[in-house]
Amino acid sequence: MSGEGIIPLARPDLGPREEELVLEALRSGRLSLGPMLERFERDFAAWIGTDDAVAISSGTTALHLGVRALGWGPGDEVVTSPFSFVSSANCLLYEDAVPVFCDIDPVTLNMDPSAAAAAVTERTSGLLPVHIFGCAAAMPELERLAANRGLGVLEDAAEATGAVDAEGIKVGTRGNIAIFGFYPNKQLVTGEGGMAIPSDRDVAALMRSERNQGRAEMGWLAHERLGFNYRITDLQAALGIAQVERADALIAERTRVAQLYAQALEPLGAAPAGQGDPEGLILLSADQGLARRSWFVYVVQLPAGADRDGVIAALAERGIDSKTYLPSIHLMPHFRERFGFREGQLPIAEAVSNRSLALPFFTAMGETEVERVAAALAEALGRP
Ligand SMILES: Cc1ncc(COP(=O)(O)O)c(C=O)c1O
């Protein structure tokens, strides 16, 4: 990439193997429910380390099927994170379940387990932890809470393909229903696409039926339950197979770019969350113990009081894309209107939302691009 070109926020890593397999799918004439679908599911399950995996049209539709598989419905409260992409809460609204947001840990940016415990009532049916920005949520604590209170668990790992948790266990393999997402900015991409890890064979069969119009295993017009068209095409599955083959390398490349950023931003006083000046430039947290972040985005929290819109405009002037990331879900209009949420209710999530900025992040970035972003950020913050 030329030093002067625009640096986008994200860019998928696609190569000859992706082209080869997509062409193979195209030439086979089997564009849906074909052999690529089964192969993608098998390969992903083998790579992640589960018995099964169910490929679905997106992370959002996978979440919806997860909510249905857990039987969460009208009036059921589900404790979840306000600091997430909107679909981890929208999926509850699809079934008239009630999201109950608890505040986040300021270091990991994931649901704080003690806040989650405090949010559980006799109306609570489940927990929906999100592994935000590729950092594993506090699953041991949350699973203990779920076991003590008889709650179901749905893990949103859309941003955490390949992440490892504090007990050294790969995210999505703990036996809960978990979902992954393959939108083009993700670690692995299929264009649109998602994967659900079922908790057992019955859930797997239910998900396969519901994604395919509620069909029975045998019989094209045998619809034995309410279903949806949440199928992924074989073209997307072919792309996914190639990405799974390269998964470890793709994730390692993202870690490399994150390390380049940490070095380039150090002169600005940047430090990982919990390790530096809480009013300064804050990076995503460092790995603790056995945990390993699977780098998804490069989000920083700008110094307290910085003019974030001004920084975005200054970066754009220098050809660098950036984005506020993420807004707190409870303050979005449809959540405010439905549940009466207002500012100040979840102060940690709101403060992080107000300071966060996503910088360009993709595998093809080298030192030149990272340093260009860091220099532009320094200038925008008035610290050239
Ligand atoms: C945390 C989280 N959950 C769910 C999703 C939804 O995935 P998709 O865009 O594939 O529907 C995303 C995608 O960006 C996400 O980041």
CSV table of C-alpha atoms and ligand atoms in Angstrom, one decimal:
chain,number,residue,atom,x,y,z
A,1,MET,CA,0.0,0.0,0.0
A,2,SER,CA,1.4,3.4,-0.9
A,3,GLY,CA,2.1,5.8,2.0
A,4,GLU,CA,-0.4,8.2,0.5
A,5,GLY,CA,-3.4,5.9,-0.2
A,6,ILE,CA,-6.4,5.7,2.0
A,7,ILE,CA,-6.1,3.3,4.9
A,8,PRO,CA,-9.4,1.6,5.4
A,9,LEU,CA,-10.7,0.4,8.7
A,10,ALA,CA,-10.8,-3.2,7.7
A,11,ARG,CA,-9.9,-5.4,4.7
A,12,PRO,CA,-10.4,-9.2,4.3
A,13,ASP,CA,-7.4,-11.4,3.7
A,14,LEU,CA,-8.3,-13.4,0.6
A,15,GLY,CA,-5.9,-15.4,-1.6
A,16,PRO,CA,-5.6,-18.1,-4.3
A,17,ARG,CA,-7.0,-20.8,-2.0
A,18,GLU,CA,-10.3,-18.9,-1.5
A,19,GLU,CA,-10.5,-18.3,-5.3
A,20,GLU,CA,-9.9,-22.0,-6.0
A,21,LEU,CA,-12.6,-23.2,-3.6
A,22,VAL,CA,-15.2,-20.7,-4.5
A,23,LEU,CA,-14.7,-21.5,-8.2
A,24,GLU,CA,-15.0,-25.2,-7.3
A,25,ALA,CA,-18.3,-24.5,-5.7
A,26,LEU,CA,-19.5,-22.4,-8.6
A,27,ARG,CA,-18.5,-25.1,-11.1
A,28,SER,CA,-20.2,-27.9,-9.1
A,29,GLY,CA,-23.6,-26.3,-9.6
A,30,ARG,CA,-24.4,-27.0,-6.0
A,31,LEU,CA,-24.9,-23.6,-4.6
A,32,SER,CA,-26.9,-24.3,-1.4
A,33,LEU,CA,-27.0,-27.3,1.0
A,34,GLY,CA,-24.2,-28.9,-1.0
A,35,PRO,CA,-21.0,-30.6,0.0
A,36,MET,CA,-19.2,-27.3,0.8
A,37,LEU,CA,-21.7,-26.7,3.6
A,38,GLU,CA,-21.0,-30.0,5.3
A,39,ARG,CA,-17.2,-29.6,4.8
A,40,PHE,CA,-17.2,-26.1,6.2
A,41,GLU,CA,-19.0,-27.3,9.3
A,42,ARG,CA,-16.7,-30.3,9.7
A,43,ASP,CA,-13.5,-28.3,9.2
A,44,PHE,CA,-14.6,-25.5,11.6
A,45,ALA,CA,-15.6,-28.0,14.3
A,46,ALA,CA,-12.3,-29.9,13.9
A,47,TRP,CA,-10.2,-26.7,14.0
A,48,ILE,CA,-12.0,-25.2,17.1
A,49,GLY,CA,-12.2,-28.6,18.9
A,50,THR,CA,-16.0,-29.4,19.1
A,51,ASP,CA,-18.0,-32.4,18.0
A,52,ASP,CA,-20.2,-30.4,15.7
A,53,ALA,CA,-20.8,-26.9,14.2
A,54,VAL,CA,-23.9,-25.6,12.4
A,55,ALA,CA,-23.2,-23.0,9.7
A,56,ILE,CA,-25.8,-20.2,9.5
A,57,SER,CA,-26.4,-17.2,7.3
A,58,SER,CA,-24.9,-14.7,9.8
A,59,GLY,CA,-23.8,-14.2,13.4
A,60,THR,CA,-27.1,-12.5,14.1
A,61,THR,CA,-29.3,-15.3,12.8
A,62,ALA,CA,-27.1,-17.8,14.7
A,63,LEU,CA,-27.8,-15.8,17.8
A,64,HIS,CA,-31.5,-15.9,17.0
A,65,LEU,CA,-31.4,-19.7,16.7
A,66,GLY,CA,-29.4,-19.9,20.0
A,67,VAL,CA,-32.1,-17.9,21.8
A,68,ARG,CA,-34.8,-20.2,20.5
A,69,ALA,CA,-32.8,-23.3,21.3
A,70,LEU,CA,-32.6,-22.1,24.9
A,71,GLY,CA,-36.3,-21.5,25.0
A,72,TRP,CA,-36.0,-17.9,26.0
A,73,GLY,CA,-39.3,-16.2,25.2
A,74,PRO,CA,-41.8,-13.5,26.3
A,75,GLY,CA,-40.8,-12.0,29.7
A,76,ASP,CA,-37.7,-14.1,30.2
A,77,GLU,CA,-34.9,-11.9,31.4
A,78,VAL,CA,-31.4,-12.5,30.1
A,79,VAL,CA,-28.4,-10.7,31.6
A,80,THR,CA,-26.1,-9.4,28.9
A,81,SER,CA,-23.5,-6.7,28.1
A,82,PRO,CA,-24.4,-3.2,27.0
A,83,PHE,CA,-21.0,-2.8,25.4
A,84,SER,CA,-21.4,-5.0,22.4
A,85,PHE,CA,-22.6,-4.9,18.8
A,86,VAL,CA,-26.4,-4.4,18.8
A,87,SER,CA,-27.4,-7.9,17.6
A,88,SER,CA,-26.3,-9.6,20.9
A,89,ALA,CA,-29.3,-7.7,22.4
A,90,ASN,CA,-31.6,-7.5,19.4
A,91,CYS,CA,-31.7,-11.3,19.2
A,92,LEU,CA,-33.6,-11.3,22.5
A,93,LEU,CA,-36.1,-8.8,21.2
A,94,TYR,CA,-36.9,-11.1,18.3
A,95,GLU,CA,-38.4,-13.6,20.8
A,96,ASP,CA,-39.8,-11.0,23.2
A,97,ALA,CA,-37.2,-11.9,25.8
A,98,VAL,CA,-36.0,-9.0,28.0
A,99,PRO,CA,-32.3,-7.9,27.9
A,100,VAL,CA,-31.1,-6.9,31.3
A,101,PHE,CA,-27.8,-5.0,30.9
A,102,CYS,CA,-25.2,-5.2,33.6
A,103,ASP,CA,-22.1,-3.0,33.6
A,104,ILE,CA,-18.7,-4.1,32.3
A,105,ASP,CA,-15.3,-4.6,33.7
A,106,PRO,CA,-13.2,-1.5,32.7
A,107,VAL,CA,-10.2,-3.6,31.9
A,108,THR,CA,-11.6,-6.5,29.8
A,109,LEU,CA,-14.7,-4.5,28.6
A,110,ASN,CA,-16.7,-7.7,29.1
A,111,MET,CA,-19.6,-8.3,31.4
A,112,ASP,CA,-18.5,-7.9,35.0
A,113,PRO,CA,-19.4,-11.2,36.7
A,114,SER,CA,-20.3,-9.5,40.0
A,115,ALA,CA,-22.6,-7.0,38.2
A,116,ALA,CA,-24.1,-10.0,36.3
A,117,ALA,CA,-24.8,-11.8,39.7
A,118,ALA,CA,-26.4,-8.6,41.1
A,119,ALA,CA,-28.7,-8.4,38.0
A,120,VAL,CA,-30.1,-11.9,38.4
A,121,THR,CA,-33.6,-12.1,39.7
A,122,GLU,CA,-36.3,-14.8,39.9
A,123,ARG,CA,-37.3,-13.7,36.4
A,124,THR,CA,-33.9,-14.4,34.9
A,125,SER,CA,-33.7,-17.3,32.4
A,126,GLY,CA,-30.1,-16.9,31.2
A,127,LEU,CA,-26.8,-15.2,30.6
A,128,LEU,CA,-25.6,-13.9,27.2
A,129,PRO,CA,-21.9,-13.1,27.6
A,130,VAL,CA,-20.2,-11.4,24.7
A,131,HIS,CA,-16.4,-12.0,24.1
A,132,ILE,CA,-15.9,-8.4,23.1
A,133,PHE,CA,-13.0,-7.4,20.7
A,134,GLY,CA,-11.7,-11.0,20.9
A,135,CYS,CA,-11.2,-11.0,24.7
A,136,ALA,CA,-12.8,-14.0,26.4
A,137,ALA,CA,-15.5,-13.2,28.9
A,138,ALA,CA,-15.1,-14.4,32.5
A,139,MET,CA,-16.7,-17.8,31.7
A,140,PRO,CA,-15.7,-19.8,34.8
A,141,GLU,CA,-17.4,-17.2,37.0
A,142,LEU,CA,-20.4,-16.8,34.7
A,143,GLU,CA,-20.8,-20.6,34.4
A,144,ARG,CA,-20.8,-20.9,38.2
A,145,LEU,CA,-23.5,-18.2,38.4
A,146,ALA,CA,-25.5,-20.0,35.8
A,147,ALA,CA,-25.2,-23.4,37.5
A,148,ASN,CA,-26.2,-21.9,40.9
A,149,ARG,CA,-29.2,-20.2,39.5
A,150,GLY,CA,-30.3,-22.8,36.9
A,151,LEU,CA,-29.7,-20.4,33.9
A,152,GLY,CA,-29.0,-21.1,30.3
A,153,VAL,CA,-25.9,-19.7,28.6
A,154,LEU,CA,-25.5,-18.4,25.1
A,155,GLU,CA,-22.0,-17.2,24.2
A,156,ASP,CA,-21.6,-14.5,21.6
A,157,ALA,CA,-18.2,-15.2,20.2
A,158,ALA,CA,-18.8,-13.3,16.9
A,159,GLU,CA,-15.7,-11.2,17.5
A,160,ALA,CA,-13.6,-13.9,19.2
A,161,THR,CA,-12.9,-16.7,16.7
A,162,GLY,CA,-9.7,-18.4,18.0
A,163,ALA,CA,-9.6,-16.7,21.4
A,164,VAL,CA,-8.6,-18.6,24.5
A,165,ASP,CA,-10.1,-18.0,28.0
A,166,ALA,CA,-8.5,-17.7,31.4
A,167,GLU,CA,-8.6,-21.5,31.9
A,168,GLY,CA,-6.8,-22.0,28.6
A,169,ILE,CA,-10.0,-23.2,26.8
A,170,LYS,CA,-10.8,-22.1,23.3
A,171,VAL,CA,-13.8,-19.7,23.2
A,172,GLY,CA,-17.0,-21.6,22.1
A,173,THR,CA,-15.9,-25.0,23.3
A,174,ARG,CA,-17.1,-25.0,26.9
A,175,GLY,CA,-20.3,-26.9,26.2
A,176,ASN,CA,-22.6,-23.9,26.0
A,177,ILE,CA,-24.3,-22.8,22.8
A,178,ALA,CA,-21.9,-20.4,21.2
A,179,ILE,CA,-21.9,-18.5,18.0
A,180,PHE,CA,-19.3,-17.0,15.7
A,181,GLY,CA,-19.5,-14.4,12.9
A,182,PHE,CA,-17.8,-14.1,9.5
A,183,TYR,CA,-18.6,-10.6,8.3
A,184,PRO,CA,-15.7,-9.2,6.2
A,185,ASN,CA,-14.1,-7.4,9.1
A,186,LYS,CA,-13.8,-10.6,11.2
A,187,GLN,CA,-10.8,-12.8,11.8
A,188,LEU,CA,-12.3,-15.4,9.3
A,189,VAL,CA,-14.7,-14.2,6.6
A,190,THR,CA,-17.4,-15.6,4.4
A,191,GLY,CA,-18.9,-12.3,3.2
A,192,GLU,CA,-22.0,-12.9,5.3
A,193,GLY,CA,-22.1,-15.9,7.6
A,194,GLY,CA,-22.0,-17.4,11.0
A,195,MET,CA,-21.5,-20.6,12.9
A,196,ALA,CA,-23.3,-22.0,15.9
A,197,ILE,CA,-21.8,-24.5,18.3
A,198,PRO,CA,-24.7,-26.6,19.6
A,199,SER,CA,-24.6,-27.9,23.2
A,200,ASP,CA,-25.8,-31.4,22.1
A,201,ARG,CA,-27.2,-33.4,19.2
A,202,ASP,CA,-30.8,-32.4,19.8
A,203,VAL,CA,-29.8,-28.7,19.7
A,204,ALA,CA,-27.8,-29.3,16.5
A,205,ALA,CA,-30.8,-31.1,14.8
A,206,LEU,CA,-33.1,-28.3,15.9
A,207,MET,CA,-30.8,-25.6,14.5
A,208,ARG,CA,-30.4,-27.4,11.2
A,209,SER,CA,-34.1,-27.7,10.9
A,210,GLU,CA,-34.9,-24.1,11.9
A,211,ARG,CA,-32.3,-22.6,9.6
A,212,ASN,CA,-33.9,-24.6,6.7
A,213,GLN,CA,-37.6,-23.6,7.0
A,214,GLY,CA,-38.3,-26.0,9.8
A,215,ARG,CA,-37.8,-29.0,7.5
A,216,ALA,CA,-37.5,-32.5,8.8
A,217,GLU,CA,-34.2,-34.3,8.0
A,218,MET,CA,-36.0,-36.2,5.2
A,219,GLY,CA,-38.5,-34.7,2.9
A,220,TRP,CA,-38.2,-31.4,1.1
A,221,LEU,CA,-41.7,-30.3,1.8
A,222,ALA,CA,-42.0,-31.8,5.3
A,223,HIS,CA,-42.0,-28.8,7.5
A,224,GLU,CA,-42.3,-30.0,11.1
A,225,ARG,CA,-41.9,-26.7,13.0
A,226,LEU,CA,-41.7,-23.0,12.5
A,227,GLY,CA,-38.5,-22.3,10.6
A,228,PHE,CA,-36.5,-19.6,8.8
A,229,ASN,CA,-34.4,-19.2,5.7
A,230,TYR,CA,-31.1,-18.8,7.6
A,231,ARG,CA,-29.1,-21.0,5.2
A,232,ILE,CA,-25.6,-20.0,4.1
A,233,THR,CA,-24.7,-20.6,0.5
A,234,ASP,CA,-22.1,-23.1,-0.7
A,235,LEU,CA,-20.1,-20.2,-2.2
A,236,GLN,CA,-19.8,-18.7,1.3
A,237,ALA,CA,-19.0,-22.1,2.8
A,238,ALA,CA,-16.3,-22.6,0.2
A,239,LEU,CA,-14.7,-19.3,1.3
A,240,GLY,CA,-15.0,-20.4,4.9
A,241,ILE,CA,-13.2,-23.7,4.2
A,242,ALA,CA,-10.2,-21.8,2.8
A,243,GLN,CA,-10.3,-19.4,5.7
A,244,VAL,CA,-10.4,-22.2,8.3
A,245,GLU,CA,-7.3,-23.8,6.5
A,246,ARG,CA,-5.5,-20.5,7.1
A,247,ALA,CA,-7.1,-19.6,10.5
A,248,ASP,CA,-4.0,-19.9,12.7
A,249,ALA,CA,-1.9,-17.9,10.3
A,250,LEU,CA,-4.6,-15.2,9.9
A,251,ILE,CA,-5.0,-14.8,13.6
A,252,ALA,CA,-1.2,-14.7,14.1
A,253,GLU,CA,-1.0,-11.9,11.5
A,254,ARG,CA,-3.6,-9.8,13.5
A,255,THR,CA,-1.5,-10.3,16.6
A,256,ARG,CA,1.5,-9.0,14.8
A,257,VAL,CA,-0.3,-5.9,13.7
A,258,ALA,CA,-1.6,-5.3,17.2
A,259,GLN,CA,2.0,-5.5,18.5
A,260,LEU,CA,3.2,-3.0,15.9
A,261,TYR,CA,0.4,-0.6,17.1
A,262,ALA,CA,1.4,-1.0,20.8
A,263,GLN,CA,5.0,-0.1,19.9
A,264,ALA,CA,4.0,2.9,17.7
A,265,LEU,CA,1.6,4.3,20.3
A,266,GLU,CA,3.9,3.9,23.3
A,267,PRO,CA,5.5,7.4,22.7
A,268,LEU,CA,2.0,8.8,23.2
A,269,GLY,CA,1.9,7.4,26.7
A,270,ALA,CA,-0.5,4.6,25.6
A,271,ALA,CA,-0.8,1.6,27.9
A,272,PRO,CA,-3.1,-1.4,28.1
A,273,ALA,CA,-6.3,-0.9,30.1
A,274,GLY,CA,-5.5,-1.2,33.8
A,275,GLN,CA,-1.8,-0.6,33.4
A,276,GLY,CA,-1.4,3.1,32.7
A,277,ASP,CA,-3.0,6.5,33.3
A,278,PRO,CA,-6.8,6.0,33.3
A,279,GLU,CA,-7.1,9.5,31.8
A,280,GLY,CA,-4.5,8.8,29.1
A,281,LEU,CA,-4.6,6.9,25.8
A,282,ILE,CA,-5.8,3.4,26.7
A,283,LEU,CA,-5.2,0.3,24.6
A,284,LEU,CA,-7.1,-3.0,24.8
A,285,SER,CA,-6.1,-5.1,27.8
A,286,ALA,CA,-3.1,-7.3,27.8
A,287,ASP,CA,-3.7,-11.1,28.1
A,288,GLN,CA,-4.0,-12.4,31.7
A,289,GLY,CA,-2.7,-15.9,32.7
A,290,LEU,CA,-3.7,-18.5,30.1
A,291,ALA,CA,-6.0,-16.2,28.2
A,292,ARG,CA,-5.2,-15.1,24.6
A,293,ARG,CA,-7.1,-12.4,22.8
A,294,SER,CA,-7.9,-13.1,19.2
A,295,TRP,CA,-7.4,-9.6,17.8
A,296,PHE,CA,-10.5,-8.4,16.0
A,297,VAL,CA,-10.3,-4.6,15.9
A,298,TYR,CA,-7.7,-2.1,17.2
A,299,VAL,CA,-9.8,0.1,19.5
A,300,VAL,CA,-8.3,2.7,21.7
A,301,GLN,CA,-9.8,4.9,24.3
A,302,LEU,CA,-8.8,8.5,23.6
A,303,PRO,CA,-7.5,10.6,26.5
A,304,ALA,CA,-10.2,11.9,28.7
A,305,GLY,CA,-11.6,15.2,27.4
A,306,ALA,CA,-10.2,14.7,23.8
A,307,ASP,CA,-12.4,15.9,21.0
A,308,ARG,CA,-13.2,12.5,19.4
A,309,ASP,CA,-15.1,13.9,16.4
A,310,GLY,CA,-12.2,16.3,15.8
A,311,VAL,CA,-9.7,13.4,15.9
A,312,ILE,CA,-11.9,11.4,13.4
A,313,ALA,CA,-12.0,14.4,11.0
A,314,ALA,CA,-8.2,15.0,11.4
A,315,LEU,CA,-7.5,11.3,10.6
A,316,ALA,CA,-9.9,11.4,7.6
A,317,GLU,CA,-8.0,14.5,6.2
A,318,ARG,CA,-4.9,12.3,6.3
A,319,GLY,CA,-6.7,9.4,4.5
A,320,ILE,CA,-7.2,7.3,7.5
A,321,ASP,CA,-10.5,5.7,8.4
A,322,SER,CA,-11.6,5.5,12.0
A,323,LYS,CA,-14.9,4.9,13.7
A,324,THR,CA,-16.5,5.4,17.2
A,325,TYR,CA,-16.8,1.9,18.5
A,326,LEU,CA,-19.0,0.8,20.2
A,327,PRO,CA,-22.0,2.8,21.3
A,328,SER,CA,-23.7,1.4,24.4
A,329,ILE,CA,-26.8,-0.6,23.4
A,330,HIS,CA,-29.1,0.5,26.2
A,331,LEU,CA,-28.9,4.1,24.9
A,332,MET,CA,-30.0,3.2,21.4
A,333,PRO,CA,-33.5,4.6,20.5
A,334,HIS,CA,-35.4,1.3,20.3
A,335,PHE,CA,-34.0,0.2,23.7
A,336,ARG,CA,-34.7,3.6,25.4
A,337,GLU,CA,-38.2,3.6,24.1
A,338,ARG,CA,-39.0,0.1,25.0
A,339,PHE,CA,-37.3,-0.1,28.4
A,340,GLY,CA,-36.9,3.5,29.5
A,341,PHE,CA,-33.1,3.4,29.7
A,342,ARG,CA,-31.2,6.6,30.2
A,343,GLU,CA,-27.7,8.0,30.5
A,344,GLY,CA,-25.8,7.2,33.7
A,345,GLN,CA,-27.4,3.8,34.4
A,346,LEU,CA,-24.3,1.9,33.2
A,347,PRO,CA,-21.5,4.3,33.9
A,348,ILE,CA,-18.5,2.2,32.9
A,349,ALA,CA,-19.9,1.1,29.6
A,350,GLU,CA,-21.0,4.6,28.8
A,351,ALA,CA,-17.6,6.1,29.6
A,352,VAL,CA,-15.8,3.5,27.5
A,353,SER,CA,-18.3,4.1,24.6
A,354,ASN,CA,-17.7,7.8,24.8
A,355,ARG,CA,-13.9,7.5,24.5
A,356,SER,CA,-13.5,4.5,22.1
A,357,LEU,CA,-12.1,4.8,18.6
A,358,ALA,CA,-11.4,2.0,16.1
A,359,LEU,CA,-8.3,2.5,14.0
A,360,PRO,CA,-7.5,0.7,10.8
A,361,PHE,CA,-6.8,-3.0,11.4
A,362,PHE,CA,-6.2,-5.8,9.0
A,363,THR,CA,-3.5,-8.4,8.2
A,364,ALA,CA,-2.0,-6.6,5.2
A,365,MET,CA,-0.9,-3.7,7.5
A,366,GLY,CA,2.9,-3.3,7.9
A,367,GLU,CA,5.0,-0.9,9.9
A,368,THR,CA,4.6,1.9,7.4
A,369,GLU,CA,0.8,2.0,7.7
A,370,VAL,CA,0.8,1.6,11.4
A,371,GLU,CA,3.3,4.4,11.9
A,372,ARG,CA,1.3,6.6,9.6
A,373,VAL,CA,-1.8,6.0,11.7
A,374,ALA,CA,0.1,6.6,14.9
A,375,ALA,CA,1.7,9.8,13.6
A,376,ALA,CA,-1.7,11.1,12.4
A,377,LEU,CA,-3.2,10.3,15.8
A,378,ALA,CA,-0.4,12.0,17.6
A,379,GLU,CA,-0.9,15.1,15.5
A,380,ALA,CA,-4.7,15.0,16.0
A,381,LEU,CA,-4.2,14.8,19.7
A,382,GLY,CA,-1.8,17.8,19.6
A,383,ARG,CA,1.2,15.7,20.5
A,384,PRO,CA,3.3,15.5,17.3
B,1,LIG,C1,-20.5,-9.1,19.2
B,1,LIG,C2,-21.2,-9.3,17.9
B,1,LIG,N1,-22.3,-10.1,17.9
B,1,LIG,C3,-23.0,-10.3,16.8
B,1,LIG,C4,-22.6,-9.9,15.6
B,1,LIG,C5,-23.5,-10.2,14.4
B,1,LIG,O1,-22.8,-10.8,13.3
B,1,LIG,P1,-23.3,-10.6,11.8
B,1,LIG,O2,-22.9,-9.3,11.4
B,1,LIG,O3,-22.6,-11.7,11.1
B,1,LIG,O4,-24.8,-10.8,11.8
B,1,LIG,C6,-21.5,-9.1,15.5
B,1,LIG,C7,-21.0,-8.6,14.2
B,1,LIG,O5,-20.5,-7.7,13.9
B,1,LIG,C8,-20.8,-8.8,16.7
B,1,LIG,O6,-19.7,-8.0,16.6
